[in-house]
mmCIF file of C-alpha atoms in Angstrom:
data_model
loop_
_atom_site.group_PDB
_atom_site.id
_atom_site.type_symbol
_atom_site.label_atom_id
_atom_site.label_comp_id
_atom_site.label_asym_id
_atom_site.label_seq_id
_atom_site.Cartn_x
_atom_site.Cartn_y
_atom_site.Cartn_z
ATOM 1 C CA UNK A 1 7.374 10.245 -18.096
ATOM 2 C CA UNK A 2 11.180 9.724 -19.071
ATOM 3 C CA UNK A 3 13.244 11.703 -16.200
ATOM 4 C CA UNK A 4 14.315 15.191 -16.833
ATOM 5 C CA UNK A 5 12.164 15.860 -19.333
ATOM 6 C CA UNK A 6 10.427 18.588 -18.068
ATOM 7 C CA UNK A 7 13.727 20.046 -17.332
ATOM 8 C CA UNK A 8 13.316 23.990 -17.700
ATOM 9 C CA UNK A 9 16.428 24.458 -19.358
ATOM 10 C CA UNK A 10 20.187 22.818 -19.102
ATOM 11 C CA UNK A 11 20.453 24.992 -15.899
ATOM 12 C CA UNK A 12 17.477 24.654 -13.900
ATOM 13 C CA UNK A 13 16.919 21.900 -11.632
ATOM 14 C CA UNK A 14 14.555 19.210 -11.143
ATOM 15 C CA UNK A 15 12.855 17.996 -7.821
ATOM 16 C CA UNK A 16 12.539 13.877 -8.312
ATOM 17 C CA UNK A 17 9.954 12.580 -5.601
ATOM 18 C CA UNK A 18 10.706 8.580 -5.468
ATOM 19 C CA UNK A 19 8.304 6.860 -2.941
ATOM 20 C CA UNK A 20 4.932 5.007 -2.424
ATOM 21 C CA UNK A 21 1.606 5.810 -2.717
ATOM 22 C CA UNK A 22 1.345 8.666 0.010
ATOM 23 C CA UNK A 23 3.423 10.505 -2.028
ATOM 24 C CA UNK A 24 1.602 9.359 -5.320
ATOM 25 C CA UNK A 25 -1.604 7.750 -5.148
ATOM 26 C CA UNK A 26 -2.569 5.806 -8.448
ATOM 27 C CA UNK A 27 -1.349 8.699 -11.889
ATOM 28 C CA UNK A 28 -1.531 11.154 -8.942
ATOM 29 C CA UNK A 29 -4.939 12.669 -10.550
ATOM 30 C CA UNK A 30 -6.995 11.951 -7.259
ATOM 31 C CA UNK A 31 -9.371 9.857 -9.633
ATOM 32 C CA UNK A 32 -10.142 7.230 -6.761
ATOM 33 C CA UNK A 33 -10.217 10.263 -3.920
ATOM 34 C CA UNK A 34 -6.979 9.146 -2.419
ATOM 35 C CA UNK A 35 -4.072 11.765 -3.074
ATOM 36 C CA UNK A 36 -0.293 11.682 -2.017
ATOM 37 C CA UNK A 37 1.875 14.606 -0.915
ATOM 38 C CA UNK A 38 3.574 14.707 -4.181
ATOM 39 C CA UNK A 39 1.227 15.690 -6.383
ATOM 40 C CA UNK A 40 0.846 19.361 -4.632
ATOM 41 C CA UNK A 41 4.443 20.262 -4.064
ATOM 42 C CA UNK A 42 4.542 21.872 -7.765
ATOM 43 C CA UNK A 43 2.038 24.602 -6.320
ATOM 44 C CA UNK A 44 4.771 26.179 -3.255
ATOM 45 C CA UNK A 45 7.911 26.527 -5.903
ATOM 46 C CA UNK A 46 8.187 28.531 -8.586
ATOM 47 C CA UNK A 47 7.491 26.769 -11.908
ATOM 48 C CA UNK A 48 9.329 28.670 -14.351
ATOM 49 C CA UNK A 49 12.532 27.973 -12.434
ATOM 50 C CA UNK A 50 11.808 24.151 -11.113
ATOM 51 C CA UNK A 51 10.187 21.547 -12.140
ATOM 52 C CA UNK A 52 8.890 18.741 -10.170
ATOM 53 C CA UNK A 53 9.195 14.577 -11.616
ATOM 54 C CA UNK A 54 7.012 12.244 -9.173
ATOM 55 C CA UNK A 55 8.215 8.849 -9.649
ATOM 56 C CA UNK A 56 6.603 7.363 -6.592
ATOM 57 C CA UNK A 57 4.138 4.741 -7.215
ATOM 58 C CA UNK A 58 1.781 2.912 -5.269
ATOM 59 C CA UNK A 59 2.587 -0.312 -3.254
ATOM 60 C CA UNK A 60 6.510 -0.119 -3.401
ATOM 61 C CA UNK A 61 8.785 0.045 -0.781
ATOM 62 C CA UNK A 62 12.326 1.216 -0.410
ATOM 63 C CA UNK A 63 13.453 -2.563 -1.648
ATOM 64 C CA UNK A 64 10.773 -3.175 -4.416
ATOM 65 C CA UNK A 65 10.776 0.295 -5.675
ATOM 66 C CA UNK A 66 14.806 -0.518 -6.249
ATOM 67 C CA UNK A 67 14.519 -3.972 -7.221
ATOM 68 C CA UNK A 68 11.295 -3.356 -10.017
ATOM 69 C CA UNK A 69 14.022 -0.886 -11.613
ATOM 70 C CA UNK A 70 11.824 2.074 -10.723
ATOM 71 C CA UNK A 71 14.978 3.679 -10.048
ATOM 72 C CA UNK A 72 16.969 2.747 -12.966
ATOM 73 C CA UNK A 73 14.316 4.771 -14.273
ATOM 74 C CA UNK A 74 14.984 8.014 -12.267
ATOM 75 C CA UNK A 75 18.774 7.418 -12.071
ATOM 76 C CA UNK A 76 19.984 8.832 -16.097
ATOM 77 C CA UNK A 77 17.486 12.065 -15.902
ATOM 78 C CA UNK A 78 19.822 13.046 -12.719
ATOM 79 C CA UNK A 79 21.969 16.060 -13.569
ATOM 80 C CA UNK A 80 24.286 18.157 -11.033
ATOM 81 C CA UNK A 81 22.004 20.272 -8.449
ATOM 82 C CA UNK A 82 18.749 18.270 -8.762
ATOM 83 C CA UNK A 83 17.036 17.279 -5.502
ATOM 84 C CA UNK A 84 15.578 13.774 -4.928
ATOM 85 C CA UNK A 85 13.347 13.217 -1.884
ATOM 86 C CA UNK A 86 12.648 9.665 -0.737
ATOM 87 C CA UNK A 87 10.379 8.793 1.460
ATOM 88 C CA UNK A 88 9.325 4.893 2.004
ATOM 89 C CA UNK A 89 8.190 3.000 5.045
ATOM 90 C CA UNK A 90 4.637 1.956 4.499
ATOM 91 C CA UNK A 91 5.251 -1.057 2.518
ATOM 92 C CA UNK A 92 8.242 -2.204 4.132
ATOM 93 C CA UNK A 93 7.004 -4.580 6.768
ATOM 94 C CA UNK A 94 5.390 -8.177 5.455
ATOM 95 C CA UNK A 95 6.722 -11.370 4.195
ATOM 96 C CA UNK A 96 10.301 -11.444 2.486
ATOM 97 C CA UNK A 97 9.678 -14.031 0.172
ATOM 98 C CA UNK A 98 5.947 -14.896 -0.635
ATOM 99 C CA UNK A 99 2.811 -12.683 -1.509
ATOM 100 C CA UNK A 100 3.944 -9.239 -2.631
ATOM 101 C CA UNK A 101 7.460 -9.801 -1.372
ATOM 102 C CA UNK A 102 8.372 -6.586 -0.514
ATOM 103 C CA UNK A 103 9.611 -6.117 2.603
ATOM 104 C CA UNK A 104 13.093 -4.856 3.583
ATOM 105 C CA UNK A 105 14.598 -6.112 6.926
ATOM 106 C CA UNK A 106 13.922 -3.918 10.029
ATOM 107 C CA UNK A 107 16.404 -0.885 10.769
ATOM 108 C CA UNK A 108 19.541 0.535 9.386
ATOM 109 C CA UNK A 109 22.475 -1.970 9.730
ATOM 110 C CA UNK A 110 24.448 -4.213 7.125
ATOM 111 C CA UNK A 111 22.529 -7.469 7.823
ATOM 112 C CA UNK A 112 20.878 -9.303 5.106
ATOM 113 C CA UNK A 113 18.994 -12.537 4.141
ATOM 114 C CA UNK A 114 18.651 -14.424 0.743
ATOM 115 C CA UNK A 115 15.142 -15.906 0.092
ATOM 116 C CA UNK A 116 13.752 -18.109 -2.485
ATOM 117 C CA UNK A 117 10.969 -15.689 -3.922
ATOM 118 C CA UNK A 118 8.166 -17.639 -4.591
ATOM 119 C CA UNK A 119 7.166 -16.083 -7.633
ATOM 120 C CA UNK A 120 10.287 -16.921 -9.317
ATOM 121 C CA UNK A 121 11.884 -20.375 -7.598
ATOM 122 C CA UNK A 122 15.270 -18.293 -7.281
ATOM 123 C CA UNK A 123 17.263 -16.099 -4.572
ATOM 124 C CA UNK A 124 17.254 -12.633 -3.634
ATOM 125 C CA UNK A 125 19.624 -11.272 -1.061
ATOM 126 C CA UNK A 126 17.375 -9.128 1.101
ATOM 127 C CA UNK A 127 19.091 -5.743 3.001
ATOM 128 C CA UNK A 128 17.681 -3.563 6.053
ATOM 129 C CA UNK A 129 15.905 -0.340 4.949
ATOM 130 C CA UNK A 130 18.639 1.474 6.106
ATOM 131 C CA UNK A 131 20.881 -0.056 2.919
ATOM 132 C CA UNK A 132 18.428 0.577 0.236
ATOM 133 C CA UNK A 133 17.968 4.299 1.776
ATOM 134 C CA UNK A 134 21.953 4.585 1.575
ATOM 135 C CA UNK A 135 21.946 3.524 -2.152
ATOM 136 C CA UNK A 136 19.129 6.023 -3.249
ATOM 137 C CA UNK A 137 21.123 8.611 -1.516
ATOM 138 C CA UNK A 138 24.585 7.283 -2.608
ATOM 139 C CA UNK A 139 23.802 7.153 -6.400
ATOM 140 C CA UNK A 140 21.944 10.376 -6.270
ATOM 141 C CA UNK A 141 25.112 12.092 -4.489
ATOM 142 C CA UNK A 142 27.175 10.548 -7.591
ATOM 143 C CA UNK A 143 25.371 11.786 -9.622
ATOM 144 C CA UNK A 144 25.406 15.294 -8.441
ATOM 145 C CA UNK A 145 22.396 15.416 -6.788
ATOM 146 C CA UNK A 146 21.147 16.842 -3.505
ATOM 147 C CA UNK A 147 19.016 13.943 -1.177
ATOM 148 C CA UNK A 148 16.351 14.408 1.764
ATOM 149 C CA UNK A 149 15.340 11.668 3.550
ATOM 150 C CA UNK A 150 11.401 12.390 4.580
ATOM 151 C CA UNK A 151 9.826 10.022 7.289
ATOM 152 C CA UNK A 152 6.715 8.408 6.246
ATOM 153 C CA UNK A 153 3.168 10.268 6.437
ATOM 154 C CA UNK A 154 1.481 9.018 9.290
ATOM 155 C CA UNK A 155 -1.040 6.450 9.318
ATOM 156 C CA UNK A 156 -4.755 6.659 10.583
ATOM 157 C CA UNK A 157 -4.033 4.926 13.790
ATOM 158 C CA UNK A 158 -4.792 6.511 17.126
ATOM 159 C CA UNK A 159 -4.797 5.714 21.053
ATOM 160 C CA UNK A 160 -6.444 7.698 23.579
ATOM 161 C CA UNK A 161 -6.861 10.444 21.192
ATOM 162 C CA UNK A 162 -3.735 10.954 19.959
ATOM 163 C CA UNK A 163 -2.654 9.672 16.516
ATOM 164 C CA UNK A 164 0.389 6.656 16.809
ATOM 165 C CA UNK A 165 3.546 7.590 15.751
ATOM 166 C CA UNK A 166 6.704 6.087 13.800
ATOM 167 C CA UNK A 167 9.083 7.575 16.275
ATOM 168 C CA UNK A 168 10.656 4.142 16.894
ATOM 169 C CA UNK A 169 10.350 2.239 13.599
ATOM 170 C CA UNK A 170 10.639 4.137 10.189
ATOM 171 C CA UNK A 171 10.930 7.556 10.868
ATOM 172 C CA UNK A 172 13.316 6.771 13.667
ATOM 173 C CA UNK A 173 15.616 4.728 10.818
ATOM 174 C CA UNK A 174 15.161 7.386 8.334
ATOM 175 C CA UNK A 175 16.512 9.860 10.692
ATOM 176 C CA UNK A 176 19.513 7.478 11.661
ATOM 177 C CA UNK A 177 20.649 6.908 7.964
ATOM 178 C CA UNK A 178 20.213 10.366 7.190
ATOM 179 C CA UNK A 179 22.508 11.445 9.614
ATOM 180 C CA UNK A 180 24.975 8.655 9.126
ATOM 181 C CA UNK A 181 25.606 10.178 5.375
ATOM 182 C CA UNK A 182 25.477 13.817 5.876
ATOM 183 C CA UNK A 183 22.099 14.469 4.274
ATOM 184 C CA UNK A 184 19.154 16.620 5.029
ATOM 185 C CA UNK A 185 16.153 15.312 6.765
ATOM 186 C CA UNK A 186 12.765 15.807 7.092
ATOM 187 C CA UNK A 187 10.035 14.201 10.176
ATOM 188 C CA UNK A 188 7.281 14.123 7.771
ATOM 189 C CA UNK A 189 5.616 12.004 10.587
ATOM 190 C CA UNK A 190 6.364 14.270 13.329
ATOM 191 C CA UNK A 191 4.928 17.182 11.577
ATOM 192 C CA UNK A 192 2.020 16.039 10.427
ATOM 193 C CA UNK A 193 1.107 13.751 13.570
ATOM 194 C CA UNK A 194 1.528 17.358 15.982
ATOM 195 C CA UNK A 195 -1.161 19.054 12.995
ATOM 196 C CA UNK A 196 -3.459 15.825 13.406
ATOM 197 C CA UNK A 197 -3.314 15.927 17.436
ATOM 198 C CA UNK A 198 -3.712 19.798 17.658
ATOM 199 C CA UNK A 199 -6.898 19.795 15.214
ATOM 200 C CA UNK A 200 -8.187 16.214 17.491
ATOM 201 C CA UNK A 201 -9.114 12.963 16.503
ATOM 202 C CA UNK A 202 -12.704 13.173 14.814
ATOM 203 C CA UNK A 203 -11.508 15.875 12.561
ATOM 204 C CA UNK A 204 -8.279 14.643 11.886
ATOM 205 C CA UNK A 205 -9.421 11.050 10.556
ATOM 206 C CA UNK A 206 -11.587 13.201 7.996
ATOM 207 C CA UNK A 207 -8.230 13.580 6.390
ATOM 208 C CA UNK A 208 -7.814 9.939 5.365
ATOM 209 C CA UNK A 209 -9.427 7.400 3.101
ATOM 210 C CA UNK A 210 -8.463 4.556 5.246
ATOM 211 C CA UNK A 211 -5.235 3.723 7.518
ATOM 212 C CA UNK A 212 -2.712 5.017 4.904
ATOM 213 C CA UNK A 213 -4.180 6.811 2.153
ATOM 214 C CA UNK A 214 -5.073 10.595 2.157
ATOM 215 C CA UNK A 215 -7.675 12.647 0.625
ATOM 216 C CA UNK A 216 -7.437 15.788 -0.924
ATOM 217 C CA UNK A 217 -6.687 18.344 2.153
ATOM 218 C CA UNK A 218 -4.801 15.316 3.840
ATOM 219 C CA UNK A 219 -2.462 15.334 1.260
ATOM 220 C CA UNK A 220 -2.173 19.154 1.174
ATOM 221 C CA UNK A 221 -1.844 19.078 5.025
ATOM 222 C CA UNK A 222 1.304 16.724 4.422
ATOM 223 C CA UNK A 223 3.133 18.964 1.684
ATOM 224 C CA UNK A 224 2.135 22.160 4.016
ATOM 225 C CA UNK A 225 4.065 20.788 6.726
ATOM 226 C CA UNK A 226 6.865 19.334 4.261
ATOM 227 C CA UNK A 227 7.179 22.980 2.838
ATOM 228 C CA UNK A 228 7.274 24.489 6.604
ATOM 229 C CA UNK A 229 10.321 22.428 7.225
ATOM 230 C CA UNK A 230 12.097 23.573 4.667
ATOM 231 C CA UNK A 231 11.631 27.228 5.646
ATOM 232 C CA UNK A 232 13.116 26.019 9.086
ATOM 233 C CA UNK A 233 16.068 24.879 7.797
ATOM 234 C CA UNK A 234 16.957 27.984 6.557
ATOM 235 C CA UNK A 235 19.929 28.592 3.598
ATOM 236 C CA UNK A 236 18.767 24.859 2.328
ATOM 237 C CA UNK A 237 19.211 25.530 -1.336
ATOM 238 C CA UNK A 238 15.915 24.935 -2.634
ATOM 239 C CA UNK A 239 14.439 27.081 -0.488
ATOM 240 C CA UNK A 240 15.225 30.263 -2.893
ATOM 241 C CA UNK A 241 13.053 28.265 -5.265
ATOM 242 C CA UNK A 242 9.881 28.571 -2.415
ATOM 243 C CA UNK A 243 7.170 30.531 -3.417
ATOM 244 C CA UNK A 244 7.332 32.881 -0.061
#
């Protein structure tokens, strides 16, 4: 898909998803039974006036998915009142510099690291998640475009019956840098970890594949409880684009 291509007309906006696999699982056609968030949201707006573009893709995090050039990719199809929800988290813990070499340092600050990648014998200056966060949201804003910051989908972990929570690792950042620039956010985590608790744990692991990776009412239950925070916040712009 090039970006903005399925652009309604010159006028209408376009929803861009960027992510991982919980918000697009493999071409997001649930051919291996795993489905992400993103591939739903098309069904609660109204189609003839939005479009949806899900650029997330399996395996990346909020470093690789910048450093691949999966957002160079996303980046020219931007116009002046598109949306662009990000939401990364699950990939972003591991080794720097060897193996899939993906991981961003821990938290929101300035700090980085150069590494000698492995797969390549040269450096790469590594940056917290909080700084490749700010640049999706930064270059979207220049370009016109509207950001939300979504905490990660929670994984299939539990203790004593209640599902584990992100509260002080990637959701908890998420929240920080969205604040820090003035953008909307959304506790994708929260949401979906009170649905998981409420319904209790034997049920609620029915929803996932394996630690991570949703099924098919998993990953409806995420983009129900995406599309009920939107209605809470109100006059948020897209929300006139909600099918009510």
């Amino acid at each position: 898909m090039q970006a903005g291509e399925t652009r309604v007309d010159e006028n209408a906006p376009i929803l861009f998803l960027i992510g991982d696999s919980t918000v697009k699982n493999g071409r997001g056609d649930g051919s291996n039974g795993q489905w992400g968030w993103g591939s739903f949201f098309q069904q609660f707006i109204d189609s003839t006036r939005i479009t949806v573009e899900n650029f997330a893709l399996g395996g990346r995090s909020s470093r690789s998915f910048f450093t691949e050039g999966l957002w160079d990719k996303v980046r020219p199809g931007l116009k002046k009142g598109d949306y662009v929800f990000m939401q990364f988290g699950h990939n972003d813990g591991g080794p720097l510099n060897t193996g899939r070499a993906r991981a961003s340092l821990k938290g929101v600050g300035n700090e980085s690291q150069t590494v000698i990648m492995e797969r390549t014998g040269g450096p790469e200056t590594v940056y917290t998640y909080g700084h490749y966060l700010r640049l999706y949201i930064r270059q979207a804003k220049a370009m016109g475009a509207i950001p939300v910051v979504v905490s990660p989908t929670p994984n299939n972990r539990w203790n004593d019956g209640k599902i584990m929570r992100q509260d002080q690792a990637y959701a908890k950042w998420a929240k920080e840098v969205a604040d820090q620039e003035g953008v909307s956010f959304i506790d994708l985590n929260k949401l979906s970890c009170d649905k998981c608790d409420a319904m209790g744990e034997e049920k609620a692991r029915k929803l996932f594949m394996d630690t991570v990776h949703t099924n098919y009412e998993g990953a409806i239950m995420n983009c129900e409880s995406l599309v009920e925070a939107l209605k809470a916040m109100g006059d948020f712009s897209l929300n006139k684009y909600l099918i009510k």
